[in-house]
C-alpha positions as protocol buffer text, in pm:
chain_id: "A"
residue {
  index: 1
  type: GLN
  ca { x: 208 y: -1959 z: -1564 }
}
residue {
  index: 2
  type: VAL
  ca { x: 92 y: -1600 z: -1584 }
}
residue {
  index: 3
  type: GLN
  ca { x: 59 y: -1432 z: -1283 }
}
residue {
  index: 4
  type: LEU
  ca { x: -70 y: -1067 z: -1188 }
}
residue {
  index: 5
  type: VAL
  ca { x: -82 y: -1030 z: -824 }
}
residue {
  index: 6
  type: GLU
  ca { x: -159 y: -707 z: -642 }
}
residue {
  index: 7
  type: SER
  ca { x: -72 y: -570 z: -320 }
}
residue {
  index: 8
  type: GLY
  ca { x: -79 y: -184 z: -94 }
}
residue {
  index: 9
  type: GLY
  ca { x: -453 y: -164 z: -80 }
}
residue {
  index: 10
  type: GLY
  ca { x: -580 y: -108 z: 322 }
}
residue {
  index: 11
  type: LEU
  ca { x: -744 y: 68 z: 548 }
}
residue {
  index: 12
  type: VAL
  ca { x: -690 y: 468 z: 500 }
}
residue {
  index: 13
  type: GLN
  ca { x: -914 y: 752 z: 631 }
}
residue {
  index: 14
  type: ALA
  ca { x: -1035 y: 1007 z: 354 }
}
residue {
  index: 15
  type: GLY
  ca { x: -799 y: 1254 z: 175 }
}
residue {
  index: 16
  type: GLY
  ca { x: -499 y: 1030 z: 257 }
}
residue {
  index: 17
  type: SER
  ca { x: -280 y: 793 z: -16 }
}
residue {
  index: 18
  type: LEU
  ca { x: -227 y: 440 z: -149 }
}
residue {
  index: 19
  type: ARG
  ca { x: -24 y: 323 z: -366 }
}
residue {
  index: 20
  type: LEU
  ca { x: -106 y: -19 z: -541 }
}
residue {
  index: 21
  type: SER
  ca { x: 153 y: -256 z: -704 }
}
residue {
  index: 22
  type: CYS
  ca { x: 69 y: -529 z: -992 }
}
residue {
  index: 23
  type: ALA
  ca { x: 357 y: -743 z: -1051 }
}
residue {
  index: 24
  type: ALA
  ca { x: 372 y: -981 z: -1338 }
}
residue {
  index: 25
  type: SER
  ca { x: 532 y: -1326 z: -1355 }
}
residue {
  index: 26
  type: GLY
  ca { x: 562 y: -1589 z: -1621 }
}
residue {
  index: 27
  type: ARG
  ca { x: 653 y: -1361 z: -1859 }
}
residue {
  index: 28
  type: THR
  ca { x: 710 y: -970 z: -1991 }
}
residue {
  index: 29
  type: PHE
  ca { x: 457 y: -740 z: -2062 }
}
residue {
  index: 30
  type: SER
  ca { x: 699 y: -419 z: -2069 }
}
residue {
  index: 31
  type: ASN
  ca { x: 550 y: -387 z: -2451 }
}
residue {
  index: 32
  type: SER
  ca { x: 165 y: -461 z: -2400 }
}
residue {
  index: 33
  type: ALA
  ca { x: -109 y: -263 z: -2209 }
}
residue {
  index: 34
  type: MET
  ca { x: -174 y: -267 z: -1892 }
}
residue {
  index: 35
  type: GLY
  ca { x: -457 y: -144 z: -1680 }
}
residue {
  index: 36
  type: TRP
  ca { x: -652 y: -94 z: -1324 }
}
residue {
  index: 37
  type: PHE
  ca { x: -1048 y: -146 z: -1271 }
}
residue {
  index: 38
  type: ARG
  ca { x: -1232 y: -144 z: -957 }
}
residue {
  index: 39
  type: GLN
  ca { x: -1540 y: -313 z: -833 }
}
residue {
  index: 40
  type: ALA
  ca { x: -1747 y: -197 z: -551 }
}
residue {
  index: 41
  type: PRO
  ca { x: -2022 y: -430 z: -351 }
}
residue {
  index: 42
  type: GLY
  ca { x: -2326 y: -451 z: -553 }
}
residue {
  index: 43
  type: LYS
  ca { x: -2190 y: -243 z: -876 }
}
residue {
  index: 44
  type: GLU
  ca { x: -2033 y: -350 z: -1249 }
}
residue {
  index: 45
  type: ARG
  ca { x: -1653 y: -356 z: -1217 }
}
residue {
  index: 46
  type: GLU
  ca { x: -1528 y: -6 z: -1368 }
}
residue {
  index: 47
  type: PHE
  ca { x: -1231 y: 168 z: -1554 }
}
residue {
  index: 48
  type: VAL
  ca { x: -1014 y: 347 z: -1357 }
}
residue {
  index: 49
  type: ALA
  ca { x: -647 y: 385 z: -1578 }
}
residue {
  index: 50
  type: ALA
  ca { x: -484 y: 197 z: -1814 }
}
residue {
  index: 51
  type: ILE
  ca { x: -137 y: 238 z: -2012 }
}
residue {
  index: 52
  type: SER
  ca { x: -33 y: 188 z: -2313 }
}
residue {
  index: 53
  type: TRP
  ca { x: 172 y: -12 z: -2458 }
}
residue {
  index: 54
  type: SER
  ca { x: 450 y: 200 z: -2555 }
}
residue {
  index: 55
  type: GLY
  ca { x: 393 y: 398 z: -2158 }
}
residue {
  index: 56
  type: THR
  ca { x: 376 y: 735 z: -2339 }
}
residue {
  index: 57
  type: ASN
  ca { x: -9 y: 733 z: -2302 }
}
residue {
  index: 58
  type: THR
  ca { x: -229 y: 762 z: -2004 }
}
residue {
  index: 59
  type: TYR
  ca { x: -610 y: 694 z: -1972 }
}
residue {
  index: 60
  type: TYR
  ca { x: -810 y: 763 z: -1675 }
}
residue {
  index: 61
  type: ALA
  ca { x: -1156 y: 784 z: -1579 }
}
residue {
  index: 62
  type: ASP
  ca { x: -1309 y: 1091 z: -1496 }
}
residue {
  index: 63
  type: SER
  ca { x: -1379 y: 1024 z: -1180 }
}
residue {
  index: 64
  type: VAL
  ca { x: -978 y: 979 z: -1056 }
}
residue {
  index: 65
  type: LYS
  ca { x: -875 y: 1171 z: -1305 }
}
residue {
  index: 66
  type: GLY
  ca { x: -602 y: 1419 z: -1115 }
}
residue {
  index: 67
  type: ARG
  ca { x: -618 y: 1238 z: -845 }
}
residue {
  index: 68
  type: PHE
  ca { x: -501 y: 879 z: -947 }
}
residue {
  index: 69
  type: THR
  ca { x: -132 y: 799 z: -1185 }
}
residue {
  index: 70
  type: ILE
  ca { x: -51 y: 522 z: -1345 }
}
residue {
  index: 71
  type: SER
  ca { x: 310 y: 403 z: -1430 }
}
residue {
  index: 72
  type: ARG
  ca { x: 513 y: 129 z: -1486 }
}
residue {
  index: 73
  type: ASP
  ca { x: 851 y: -31 z: -1402 }
}
residue {
  index: 74
  type: ASN
  ca { x: 925 y: -260 z: -1699 }
}
residue {
  index: 75
  type: ALA
  ca { x: 1277 y: -338 z: -1544 }
}
residue {
  index: 76
  type: LYS
  ca { x: 1032 y: -515 z: -1334 }
}
residue {
  index: 77
  type: ASN
  ca { x: 727 y: -620 z: -1467 }
}
residue {
  index: 78
  type: THR
  ca { x: 512 y: -441 z: -1257 }
}
residue {
  index: 79
  type: LEU
  ca { x: 242 y: -150 z: -1292 }
}
residue {
  index: 80
  type: PHE
  ca { x: 170 y: 82 z: -1020 }
}
residue {
  index: 81
  type: LEU
  ca { x: -132 y: 337 z: -913 }
}
residue {
  index: 82
  type: GLN
  ca { x: -46 y: 617 z: -714 }
}
residue {
  index: 83
  type: MET
  ca { x: -378 y: 684 z: -546 }
}
residue {
  index: 84
  type: ASN
  ca { x: -406 y: 1093 z: -378 }
}
residue {
  index: 85
  type: SER
  ca { x: -740 y: 1216 z: -221 }
}
residue {
  index: 86
  type: LEU
  ca { x: -914 y: 904 z: -179 }
}
residue {
  index: 87
  type: LYS
  ca { x: -1268 y: 926 z: -117 }
}
residue {
  index: 88
  type: PRO
  ca { x: -1539 y: 720 z: 49 }
}
residue {
  index: 89
  type: GLU
  ca { x: -1635 y: 640 z: -290 }
}
residue {
  index: 90
  type: ASP
  ca { x: -1326 y: 492 z: -426 }
}
residue {
  index: 91
  type: THR
  ca { x: -1367 y: 140 z: -151 }
}
residue {
  index: 92
  type: ALA
  ca { x: -1352 y: -102 z: -413 }
}
residue {
  index: 93
  type: VAL
  ca { x: -1145 y: -441 z: -522 }
}
residue {
  index: 94
  type: TYR
  ca { x: -871 y: -320 z: -714 }
}
residue {
  index: 95
  type: TYR
  ca { x: -751 y: -478 z: -1009 }
}
residue {
  index: 96
  type: CYS
  ca { x: -496 y: -486 z: -1212 }
}
residue {
  index: 97
  type: ALA
  ca { x: -498 y: -592 z: -1634 }
}
residue {
  index: 98
  type: ALA
  ca { x: -246 y: -668 z: -1882 }
}
residue {
  index: 99
  type: ASP
  ca { x: -359 y: -762 z: -2250 }
}
residue {
  index: 100
  type: ALA
  ca { x: -165 y: -1075 z: -2414 }
}
residue {
  index: 101
  type: ARG
  ca { x: -46 y: -901 z: -2710 }
}
residue {
  index: 102
  type: ALA
  ca { x: 270 y: -665 z: -2761 }
}
residue {
  index: 103
  type: TYR
  ca { x: 268 y: -341 z: -2959 }
}
residue {
  index: 104
  type: TYR
  ca { x: -134 y: -340 z: -2984 }
}
residue {
  index: 105
  type: ASN
  ca { x: -342 y: -22 z: -2926 }
}
residue {
  index: 106
  type: ILE
  ca { x: -645 y: -204 z: -2715 }
}
residue {
  index: 107
  type: ARG
  ca { x: -982 y: -13 z: -2585 }
}
residue {
  index: 108
  type: HIS
  ca { x: -849 y: 93 z: -2322 }
}
residue {
  index: 109
  type: ASP
  ca { x: -1114 y: 138 z: -2092 }
}
residue {
  index: 110
  type: ALA
  ca { x: -1315 y: -233 z: -2160 }
}
residue {
  index: 111
  type: ALA
  ca { x: -1230 y: -490 z: -1939 }
}
residue {
  index: 112
  type: HIS
  ca { x: -1329 y: -780 z: -2286 }
}
residue {
  index: 113
  type: ALA
  ca { x: -975 y: -588 z: -2440 }
}
residue {
  index: 114
  type: TYR
  ca { x: -761 y: -768 z: -2149 }
}
residue {
  index: 115
  type: ASP
  ca { x: -662 y: -1116 z: -2102 }
}
residue {
  index: 116
  type: TYR
  ca { x: -471 y: -1133 z: -1774 }
}
residue {
  index: 117
  type: TRP
  ca { x: -644 y: -1051 z: -1464 }
}
residue {
  index: 118
  type: GLY
  ca { x: -516 y: -1013 z: -1111 }
}
residue {
  index: 119
  type: GLN
  ca { x: -668 y: -1140 z: -798 }
}
residue {
  index: 120
  type: GLY
  ca { x: -715 y: -808 z: -639 }
}
residue {
  index: 121
  type: THR
  ca { x: -661 y: -571 z: -353 }
}
residue {
  index: 122
  type: GLN
  ca { x: -917 y: -433 z: -82 }
}
residue {
  index: 123
  type: VAL
  ca { x: -892 y: -51 z: -90 }
}
residue {
  index: 124
  type: THR
  ca { x: -1136 y: 46 z: 228 }
}
residue {
  index: 125
  type: VAL
  ca { x: -1124 y: 440 z: 250 }
}
residue {
  index: 126
  type: SER
  ca { x: -1328 y: 575 z: 577 }
}
residue {
  index: 127
  type: SER
  ca { x: -1526 y: 893 z: 608 }
}
């Protein structure tokens, strides 16, 4: 059974940092595209960041560019999101996602392109 489990969320003051992790089990995603999305109360799920199957390309929403960094550790089958200079508007449930296909370039900012999703981790940024 494939599982993606996020961790690292919490409450932080504006300007602070958090590092989210997404541990995958049940299969390897070392050659699959992966991404982070978030959903704030009353809003639709939105793209945050993605990393290509090769790991050589990363993509960011304009709202987080320069503050967030996505990375992966293939040996640990784990995806990360380093979040710096957090703002109250970053408050949301953060989800990691993975493509089932290997060696495939997906539309990285489209939620429907991903096949597997974690349960989410809450990030709350106080002002």
